[in-house]
Backbone as a printed PyTorch tensor [residue, N CA C, xyz], in Angstrom:
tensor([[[  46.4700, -103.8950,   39.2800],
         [  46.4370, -102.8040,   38.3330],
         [  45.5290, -101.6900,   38.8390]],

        [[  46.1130, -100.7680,   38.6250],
         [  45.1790,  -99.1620,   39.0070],
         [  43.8500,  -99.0380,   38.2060]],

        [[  43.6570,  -99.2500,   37.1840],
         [  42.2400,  -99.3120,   36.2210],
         [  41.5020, -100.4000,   36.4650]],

        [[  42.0570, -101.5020,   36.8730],
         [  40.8500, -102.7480,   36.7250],
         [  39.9200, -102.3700,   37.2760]],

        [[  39.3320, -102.0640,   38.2650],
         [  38.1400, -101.4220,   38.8140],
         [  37.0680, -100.8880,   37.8550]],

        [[  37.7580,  -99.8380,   37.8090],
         [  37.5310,  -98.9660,   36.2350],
         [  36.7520,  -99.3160,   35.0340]],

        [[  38.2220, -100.8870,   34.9310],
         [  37.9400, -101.2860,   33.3930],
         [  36.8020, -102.9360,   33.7500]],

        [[  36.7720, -102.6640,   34.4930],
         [  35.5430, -103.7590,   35.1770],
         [  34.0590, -103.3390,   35.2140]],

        [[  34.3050, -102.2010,   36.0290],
         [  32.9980, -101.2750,   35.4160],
         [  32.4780, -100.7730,   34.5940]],

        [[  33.5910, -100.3870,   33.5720],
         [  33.3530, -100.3130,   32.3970],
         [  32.7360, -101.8610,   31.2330]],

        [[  32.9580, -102.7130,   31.4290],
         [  32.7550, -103.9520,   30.7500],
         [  31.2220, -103.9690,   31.2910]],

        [[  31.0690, -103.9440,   32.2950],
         [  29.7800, -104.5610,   33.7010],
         [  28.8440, -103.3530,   33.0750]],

        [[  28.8110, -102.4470,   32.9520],
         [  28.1030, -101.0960,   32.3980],
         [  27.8350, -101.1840,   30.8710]],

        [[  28.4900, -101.9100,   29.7450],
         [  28.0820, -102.4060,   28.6680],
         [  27.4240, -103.7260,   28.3720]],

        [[  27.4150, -104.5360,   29.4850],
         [  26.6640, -105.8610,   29.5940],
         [  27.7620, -106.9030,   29.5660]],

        [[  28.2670, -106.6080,   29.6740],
         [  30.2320, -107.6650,   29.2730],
         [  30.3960, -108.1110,   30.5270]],

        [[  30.6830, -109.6350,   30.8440],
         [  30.9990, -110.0210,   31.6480],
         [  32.7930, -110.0280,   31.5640]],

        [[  33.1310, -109.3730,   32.7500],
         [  34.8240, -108.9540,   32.9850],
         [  35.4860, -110.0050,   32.9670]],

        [[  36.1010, -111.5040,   31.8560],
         [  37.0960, -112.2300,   31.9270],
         [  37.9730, -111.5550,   32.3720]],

        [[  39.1500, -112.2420,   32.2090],
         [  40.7330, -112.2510,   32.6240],
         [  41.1210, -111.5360,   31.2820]],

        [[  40.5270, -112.4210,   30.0510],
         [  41.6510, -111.7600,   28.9370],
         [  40.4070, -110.7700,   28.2730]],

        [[  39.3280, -110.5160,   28.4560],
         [  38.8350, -109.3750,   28.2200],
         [  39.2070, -108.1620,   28.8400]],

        [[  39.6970, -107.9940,   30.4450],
         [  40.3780, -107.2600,   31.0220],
         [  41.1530, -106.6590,   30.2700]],

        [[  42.3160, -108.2680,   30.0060],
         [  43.7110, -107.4030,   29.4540],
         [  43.6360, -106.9140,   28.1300]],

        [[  42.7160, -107.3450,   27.3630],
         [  42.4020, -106.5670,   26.0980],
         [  42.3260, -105.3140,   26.0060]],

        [[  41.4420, -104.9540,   26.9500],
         [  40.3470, -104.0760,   27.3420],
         [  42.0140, -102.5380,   28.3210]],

        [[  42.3630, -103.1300,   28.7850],
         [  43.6600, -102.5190,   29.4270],
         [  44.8390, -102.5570,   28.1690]],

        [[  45.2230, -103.0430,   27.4790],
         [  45.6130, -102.5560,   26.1300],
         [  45.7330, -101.5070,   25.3280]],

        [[  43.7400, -101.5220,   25.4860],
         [  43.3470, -100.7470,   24.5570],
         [  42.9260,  -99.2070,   25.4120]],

        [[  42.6540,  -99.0410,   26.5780],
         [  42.8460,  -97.9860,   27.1950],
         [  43.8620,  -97.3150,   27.1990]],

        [[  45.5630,  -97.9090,   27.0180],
         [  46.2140,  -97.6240,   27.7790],
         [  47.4540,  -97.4260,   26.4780]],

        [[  46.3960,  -97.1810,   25.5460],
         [  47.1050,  -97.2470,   24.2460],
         [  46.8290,  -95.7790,   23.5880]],

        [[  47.7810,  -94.7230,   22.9670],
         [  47.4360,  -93.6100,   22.4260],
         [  47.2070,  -93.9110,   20.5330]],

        [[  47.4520,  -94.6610,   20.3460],
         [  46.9460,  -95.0450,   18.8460],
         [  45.6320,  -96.3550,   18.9860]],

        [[  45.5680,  -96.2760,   17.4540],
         [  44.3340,  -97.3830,   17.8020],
         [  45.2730,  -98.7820,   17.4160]],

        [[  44.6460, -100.2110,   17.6470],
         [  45.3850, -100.9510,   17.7030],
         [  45.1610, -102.2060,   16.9190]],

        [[  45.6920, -102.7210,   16.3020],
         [  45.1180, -103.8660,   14.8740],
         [  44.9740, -105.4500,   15.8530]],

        [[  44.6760, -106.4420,   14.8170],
         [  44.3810, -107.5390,   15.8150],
         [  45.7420, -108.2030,   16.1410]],

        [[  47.0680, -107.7870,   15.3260],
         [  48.2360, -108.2600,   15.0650],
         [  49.0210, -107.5890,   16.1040]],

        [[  48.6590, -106.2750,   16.3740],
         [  49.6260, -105.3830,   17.3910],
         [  49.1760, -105.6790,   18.6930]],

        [[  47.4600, -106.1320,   19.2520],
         [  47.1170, -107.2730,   20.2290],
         [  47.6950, -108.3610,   20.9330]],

        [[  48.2470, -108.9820,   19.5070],
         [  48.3940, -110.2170,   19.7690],
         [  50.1080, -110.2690,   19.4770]],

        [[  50.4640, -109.3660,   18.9320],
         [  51.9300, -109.6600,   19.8660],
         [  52.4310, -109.2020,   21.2290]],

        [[  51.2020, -107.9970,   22.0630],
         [  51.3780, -107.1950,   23.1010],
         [  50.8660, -108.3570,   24.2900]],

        [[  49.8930, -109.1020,   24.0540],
         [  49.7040, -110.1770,   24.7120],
         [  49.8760, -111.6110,   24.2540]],

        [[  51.0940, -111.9350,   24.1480],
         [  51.5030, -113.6780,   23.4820],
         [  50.2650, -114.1440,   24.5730]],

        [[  49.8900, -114.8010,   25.7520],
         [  49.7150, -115.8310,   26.2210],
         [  48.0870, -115.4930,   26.1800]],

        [[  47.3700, -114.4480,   25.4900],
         [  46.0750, -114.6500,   25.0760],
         [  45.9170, -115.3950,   23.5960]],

        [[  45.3530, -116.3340,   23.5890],
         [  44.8120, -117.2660,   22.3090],
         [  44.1760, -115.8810,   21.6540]],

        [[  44.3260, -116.2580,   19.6550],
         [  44.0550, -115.5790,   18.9440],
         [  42.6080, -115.7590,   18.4390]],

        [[  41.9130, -117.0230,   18.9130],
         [  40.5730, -116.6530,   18.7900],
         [  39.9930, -115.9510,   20.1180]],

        [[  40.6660, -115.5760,   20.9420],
         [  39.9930, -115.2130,   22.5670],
         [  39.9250, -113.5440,   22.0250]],

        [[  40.9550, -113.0500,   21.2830],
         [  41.6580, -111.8290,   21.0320],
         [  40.0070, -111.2940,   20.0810]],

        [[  39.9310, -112.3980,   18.6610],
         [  39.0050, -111.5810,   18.0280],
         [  37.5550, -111.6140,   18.0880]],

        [[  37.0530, -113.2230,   19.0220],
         [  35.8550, -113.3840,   19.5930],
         [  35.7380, -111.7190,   20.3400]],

        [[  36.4830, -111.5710,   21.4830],
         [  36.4470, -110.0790,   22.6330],
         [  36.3680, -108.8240,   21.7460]],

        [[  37.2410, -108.6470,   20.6860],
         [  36.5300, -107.4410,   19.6630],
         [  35.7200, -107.5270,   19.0590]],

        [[  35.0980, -108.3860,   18.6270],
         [  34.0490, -108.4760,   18.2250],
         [  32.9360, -108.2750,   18.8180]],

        [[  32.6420, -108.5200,   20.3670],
         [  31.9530, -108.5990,   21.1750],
         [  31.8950, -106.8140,   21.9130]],

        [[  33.4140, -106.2350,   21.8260],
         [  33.4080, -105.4050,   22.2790],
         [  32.8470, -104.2860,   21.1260]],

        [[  32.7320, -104.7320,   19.3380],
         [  32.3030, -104.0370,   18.8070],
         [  30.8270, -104.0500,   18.3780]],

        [[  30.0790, -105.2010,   18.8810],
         [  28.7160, -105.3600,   18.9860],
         [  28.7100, -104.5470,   20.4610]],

        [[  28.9900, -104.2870,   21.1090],
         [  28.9940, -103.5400,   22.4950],
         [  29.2110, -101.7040,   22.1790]],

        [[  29.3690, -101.7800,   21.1180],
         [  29.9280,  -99.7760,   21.0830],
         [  30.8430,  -99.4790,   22.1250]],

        [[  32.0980, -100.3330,   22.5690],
         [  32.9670, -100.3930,   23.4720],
         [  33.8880,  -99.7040,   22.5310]],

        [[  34.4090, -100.4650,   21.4420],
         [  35.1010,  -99.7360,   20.9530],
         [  34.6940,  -99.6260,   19.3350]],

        [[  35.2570,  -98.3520,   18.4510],
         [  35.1950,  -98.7720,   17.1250],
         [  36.0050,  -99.2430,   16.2120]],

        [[  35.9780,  -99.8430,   14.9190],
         [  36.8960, -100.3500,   14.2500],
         [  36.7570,  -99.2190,   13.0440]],

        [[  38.3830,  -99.0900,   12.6950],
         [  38.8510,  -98.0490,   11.3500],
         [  39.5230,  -98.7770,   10.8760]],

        [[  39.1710,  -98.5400,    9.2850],
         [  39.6930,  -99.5380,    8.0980],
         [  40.3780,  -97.8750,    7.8260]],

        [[  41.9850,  -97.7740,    7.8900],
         [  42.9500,  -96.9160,    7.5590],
         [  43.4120,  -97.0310,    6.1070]],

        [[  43.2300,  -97.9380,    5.6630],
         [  43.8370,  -98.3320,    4.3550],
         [  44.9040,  -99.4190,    4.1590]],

        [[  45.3270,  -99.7530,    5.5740],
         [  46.3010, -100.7980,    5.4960],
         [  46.0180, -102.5070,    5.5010]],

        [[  45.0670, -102.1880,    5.0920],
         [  44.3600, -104.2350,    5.1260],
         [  44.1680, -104.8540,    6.1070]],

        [[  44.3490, -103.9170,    7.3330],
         [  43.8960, -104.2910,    8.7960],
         [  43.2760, -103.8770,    9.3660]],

        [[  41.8130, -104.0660,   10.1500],
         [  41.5330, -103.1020,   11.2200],
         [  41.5240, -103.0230,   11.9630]],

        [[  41.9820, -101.4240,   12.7900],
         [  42.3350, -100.8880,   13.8070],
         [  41.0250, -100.7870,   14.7770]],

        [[  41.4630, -101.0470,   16.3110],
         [  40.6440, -100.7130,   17.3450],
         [  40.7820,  -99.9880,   18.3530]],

        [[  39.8070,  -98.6810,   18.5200],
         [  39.8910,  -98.1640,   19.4070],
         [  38.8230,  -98.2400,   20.2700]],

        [[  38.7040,  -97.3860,   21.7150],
         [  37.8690,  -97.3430,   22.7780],
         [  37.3460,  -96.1580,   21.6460]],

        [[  35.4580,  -96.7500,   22.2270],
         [  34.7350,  -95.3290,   21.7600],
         [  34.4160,  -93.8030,   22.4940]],

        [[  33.7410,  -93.4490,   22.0670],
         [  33.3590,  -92.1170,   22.8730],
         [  33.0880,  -92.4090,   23.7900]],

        [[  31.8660,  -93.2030,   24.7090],
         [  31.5400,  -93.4090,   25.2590],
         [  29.6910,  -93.3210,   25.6230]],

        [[  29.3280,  -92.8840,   23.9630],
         [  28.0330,  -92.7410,   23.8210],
         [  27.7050,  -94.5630,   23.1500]],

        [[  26.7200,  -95.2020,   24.1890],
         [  26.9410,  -96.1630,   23.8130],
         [  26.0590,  -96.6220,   22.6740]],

        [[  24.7810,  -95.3740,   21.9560],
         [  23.9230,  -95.5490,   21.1990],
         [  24.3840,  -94.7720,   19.9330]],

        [[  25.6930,  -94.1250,   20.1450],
         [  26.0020,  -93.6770,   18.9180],
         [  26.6000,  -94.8980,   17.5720]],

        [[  26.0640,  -94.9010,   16.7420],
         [  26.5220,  -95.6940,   15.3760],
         [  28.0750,  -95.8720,   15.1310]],

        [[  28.0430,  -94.6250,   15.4540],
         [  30.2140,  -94.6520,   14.9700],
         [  30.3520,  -93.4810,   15.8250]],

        [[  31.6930,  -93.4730,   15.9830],
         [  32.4320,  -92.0480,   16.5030],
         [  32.9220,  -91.4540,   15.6790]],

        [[  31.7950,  -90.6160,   15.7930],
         [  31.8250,  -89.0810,   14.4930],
         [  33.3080,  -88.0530,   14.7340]],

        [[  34.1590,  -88.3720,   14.4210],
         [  35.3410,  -87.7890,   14.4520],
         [  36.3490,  -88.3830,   13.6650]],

        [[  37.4480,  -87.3380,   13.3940],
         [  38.5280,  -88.1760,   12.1350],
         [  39.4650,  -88.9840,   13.0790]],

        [[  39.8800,  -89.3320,   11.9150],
         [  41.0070,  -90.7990,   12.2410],
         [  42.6520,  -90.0970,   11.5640]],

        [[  43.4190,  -90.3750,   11.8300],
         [  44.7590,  -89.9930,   11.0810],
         [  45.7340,  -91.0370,   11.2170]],

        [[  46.1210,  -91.5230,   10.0000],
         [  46.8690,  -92.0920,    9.3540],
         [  48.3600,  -92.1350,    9.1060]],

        [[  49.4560,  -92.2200,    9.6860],
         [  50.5390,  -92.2900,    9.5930],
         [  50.9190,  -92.7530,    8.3850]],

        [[  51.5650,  -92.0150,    7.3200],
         [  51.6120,  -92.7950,    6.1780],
         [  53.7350,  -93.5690,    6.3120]],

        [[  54.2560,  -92.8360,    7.3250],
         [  55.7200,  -93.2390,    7.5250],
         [  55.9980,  -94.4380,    9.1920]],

        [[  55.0140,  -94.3830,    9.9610],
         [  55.0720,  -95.3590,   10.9230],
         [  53.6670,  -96.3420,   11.1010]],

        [[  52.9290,  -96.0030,    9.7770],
         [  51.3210,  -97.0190,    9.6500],
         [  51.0870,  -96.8350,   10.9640]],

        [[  51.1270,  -96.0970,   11.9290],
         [  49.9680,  -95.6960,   13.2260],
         [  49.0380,  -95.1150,   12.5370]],

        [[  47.6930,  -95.1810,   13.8640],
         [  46.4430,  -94.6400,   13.3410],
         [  45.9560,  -94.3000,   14.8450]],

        [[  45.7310,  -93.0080,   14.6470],
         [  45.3530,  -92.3410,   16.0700],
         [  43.5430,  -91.8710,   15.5700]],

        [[  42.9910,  -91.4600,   16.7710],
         [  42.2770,  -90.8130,   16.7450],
         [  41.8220,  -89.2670,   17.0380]],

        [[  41.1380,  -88.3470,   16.2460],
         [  41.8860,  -86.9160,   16.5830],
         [  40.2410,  -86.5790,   17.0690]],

        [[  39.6200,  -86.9860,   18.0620],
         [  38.3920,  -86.8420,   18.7110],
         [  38.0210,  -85.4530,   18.4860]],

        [[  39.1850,  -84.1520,   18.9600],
         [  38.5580,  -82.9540,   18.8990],
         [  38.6500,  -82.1290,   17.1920]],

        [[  39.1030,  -83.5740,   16.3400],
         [  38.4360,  -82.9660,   15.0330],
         [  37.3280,  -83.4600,   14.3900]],

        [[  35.7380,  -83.0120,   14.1220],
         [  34.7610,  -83.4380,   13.4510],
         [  34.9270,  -83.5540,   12.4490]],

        [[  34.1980,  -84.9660,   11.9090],
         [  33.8390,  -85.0040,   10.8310],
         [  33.0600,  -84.1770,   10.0750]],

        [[  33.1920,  -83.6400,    8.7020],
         [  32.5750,  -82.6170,    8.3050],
         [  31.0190,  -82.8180,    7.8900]],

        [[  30.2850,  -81.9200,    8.0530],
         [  28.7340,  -82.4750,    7.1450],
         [  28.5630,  -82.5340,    5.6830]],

        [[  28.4220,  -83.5550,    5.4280],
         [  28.1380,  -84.1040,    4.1020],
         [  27.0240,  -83.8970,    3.8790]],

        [[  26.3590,  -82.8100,    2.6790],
         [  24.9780,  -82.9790,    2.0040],
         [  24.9520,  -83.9950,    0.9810]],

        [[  24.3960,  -84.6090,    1.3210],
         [  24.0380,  -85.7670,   -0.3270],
         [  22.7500,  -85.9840,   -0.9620]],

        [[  23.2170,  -85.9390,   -2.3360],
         [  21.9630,  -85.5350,   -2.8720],
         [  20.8990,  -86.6500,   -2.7260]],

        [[  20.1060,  -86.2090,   -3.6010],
         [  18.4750,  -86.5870,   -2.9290],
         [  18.6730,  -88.5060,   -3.9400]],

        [[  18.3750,  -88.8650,   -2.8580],
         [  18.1250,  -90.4240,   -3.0780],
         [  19.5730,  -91.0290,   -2.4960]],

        [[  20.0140,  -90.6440,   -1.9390],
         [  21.2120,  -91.3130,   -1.1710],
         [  21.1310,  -91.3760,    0.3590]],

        [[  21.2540,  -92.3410,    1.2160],
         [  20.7710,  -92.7190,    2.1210],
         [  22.1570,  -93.1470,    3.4600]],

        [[  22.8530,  -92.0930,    4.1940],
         [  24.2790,  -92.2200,    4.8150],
         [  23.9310,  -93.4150,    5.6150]],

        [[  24.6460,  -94.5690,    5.7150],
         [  24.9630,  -94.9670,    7.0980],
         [  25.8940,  -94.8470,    7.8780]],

        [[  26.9630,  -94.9430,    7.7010],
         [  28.1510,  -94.6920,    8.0990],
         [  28.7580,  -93.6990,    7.8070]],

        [[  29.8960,  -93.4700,    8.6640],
         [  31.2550,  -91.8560,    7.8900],
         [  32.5220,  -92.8480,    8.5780]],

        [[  33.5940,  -92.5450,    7.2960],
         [  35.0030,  -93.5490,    7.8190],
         [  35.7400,  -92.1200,    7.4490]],

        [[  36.5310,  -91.2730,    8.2070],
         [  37.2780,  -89.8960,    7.4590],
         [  38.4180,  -90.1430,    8.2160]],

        [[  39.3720,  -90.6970,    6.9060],
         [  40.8930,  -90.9750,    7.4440],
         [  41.5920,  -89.7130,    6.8690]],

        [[  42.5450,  -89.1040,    7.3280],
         [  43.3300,  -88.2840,    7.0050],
         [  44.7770,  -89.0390,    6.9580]],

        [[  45.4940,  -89.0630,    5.9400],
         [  46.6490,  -89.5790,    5.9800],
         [  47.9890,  -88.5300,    5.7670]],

        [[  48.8590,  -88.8330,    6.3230],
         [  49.9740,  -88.2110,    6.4980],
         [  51.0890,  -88.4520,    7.2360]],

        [[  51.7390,  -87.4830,    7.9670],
         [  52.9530,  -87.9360,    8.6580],
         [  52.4010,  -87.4690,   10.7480]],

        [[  52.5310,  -88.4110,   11.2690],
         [  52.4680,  -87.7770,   12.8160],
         [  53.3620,  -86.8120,   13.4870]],

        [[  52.9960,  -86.4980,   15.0240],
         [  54.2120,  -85.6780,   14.5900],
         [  55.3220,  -85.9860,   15.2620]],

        [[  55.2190,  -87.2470,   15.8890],
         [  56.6120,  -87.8970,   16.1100],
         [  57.3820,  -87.7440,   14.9780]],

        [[  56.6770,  -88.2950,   13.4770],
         [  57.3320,  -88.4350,   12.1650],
         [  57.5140,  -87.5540,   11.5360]],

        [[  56.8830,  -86.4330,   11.6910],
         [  56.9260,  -85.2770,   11.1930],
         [  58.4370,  -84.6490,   11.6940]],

        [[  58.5440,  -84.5750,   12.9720],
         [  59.7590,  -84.2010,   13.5850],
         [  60.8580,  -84.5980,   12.9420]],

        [[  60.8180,  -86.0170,   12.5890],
         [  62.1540,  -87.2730,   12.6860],
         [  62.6520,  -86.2270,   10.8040]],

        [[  61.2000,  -86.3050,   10.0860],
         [  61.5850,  -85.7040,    8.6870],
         [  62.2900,  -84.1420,    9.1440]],

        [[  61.9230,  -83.5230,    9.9090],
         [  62.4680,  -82.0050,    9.6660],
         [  63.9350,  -82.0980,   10.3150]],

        [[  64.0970,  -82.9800,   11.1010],
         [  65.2230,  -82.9990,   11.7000],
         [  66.3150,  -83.2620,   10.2840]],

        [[  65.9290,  -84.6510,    9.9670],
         [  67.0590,  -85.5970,    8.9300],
         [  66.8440,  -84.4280,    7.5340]],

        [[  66.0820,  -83.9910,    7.4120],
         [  66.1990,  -82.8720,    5.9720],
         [  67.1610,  -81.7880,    6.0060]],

        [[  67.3580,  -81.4580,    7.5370],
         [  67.9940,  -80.0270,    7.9640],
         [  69.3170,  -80.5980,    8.2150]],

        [[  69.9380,  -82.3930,    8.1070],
         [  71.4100,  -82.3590,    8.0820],
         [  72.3110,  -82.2400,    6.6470]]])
């Protein structure tokens, strides 16, 4: 594979020792333009065991390798992070496919600043935008206009 190198150094540079099926996880999830649930994993790789699948995200999300987005669909999605490995979350929105349940990440849109009033204490920001993509967006303007 053209990335293993890459995605070796990348693991070796977060403290992750590079398995076989952390690799292919890990190459999955690079090589993926949406983010990806533990179900869409694990049918993309049958011959990785399903505790190997969520032990490695887990590990990769104690690692700030990647983050997890709760979209609204009772699953959560994983993506590769920014690459700041001391940042808390990746401060950017998420978007929601509400006609193909994909969930991308839209990096070059920020999350907005939230003032909150006095005695409230942020830890986190989850900012899903839901709607249509524009694969889906297309498929609707097309089938409306016959």
């Amino acid at each position: 594979m053209v990335n293993e190198p890459a995605n070796v150094s990348l693991l070796e540079s977060r403290g992750i020792r590079p398995t076989s099926s952390r690799l292919l996880i890990l190459r999955q999830l690079t090589g993926s333009d949406e983010a990806l649930s533990m179900a869409d994993i694990e049918r993309l790789l049958p011959t990785v065991d399903k505790s190997t699948i969520s032990r490695t995200l887990a590990l990769f999300l104690l690692h700030r390798l990647v983050h997890a987005i709760d979209d609204g669909s009772g699953s959560l999605k994983y993506a590769l992070s920014d690459g700041d490995e001391e940042a808390a979350d990746d401060e950017h929105t998420h978007f929601a496919c509400t006609q193909c349940h994909r969930t991308f990440c839209l990096k070059q849109v920020h999350v907005p600043v939230v003032d909150l009033p006095e005695g409230f204490s942020l830890q986190s920001i989850s900012y899903v935008l839901k709607g249509l993509c524009p694969e889906c967006s297309t498929k609707a303007k097309v089938s409306s206009q016959r």
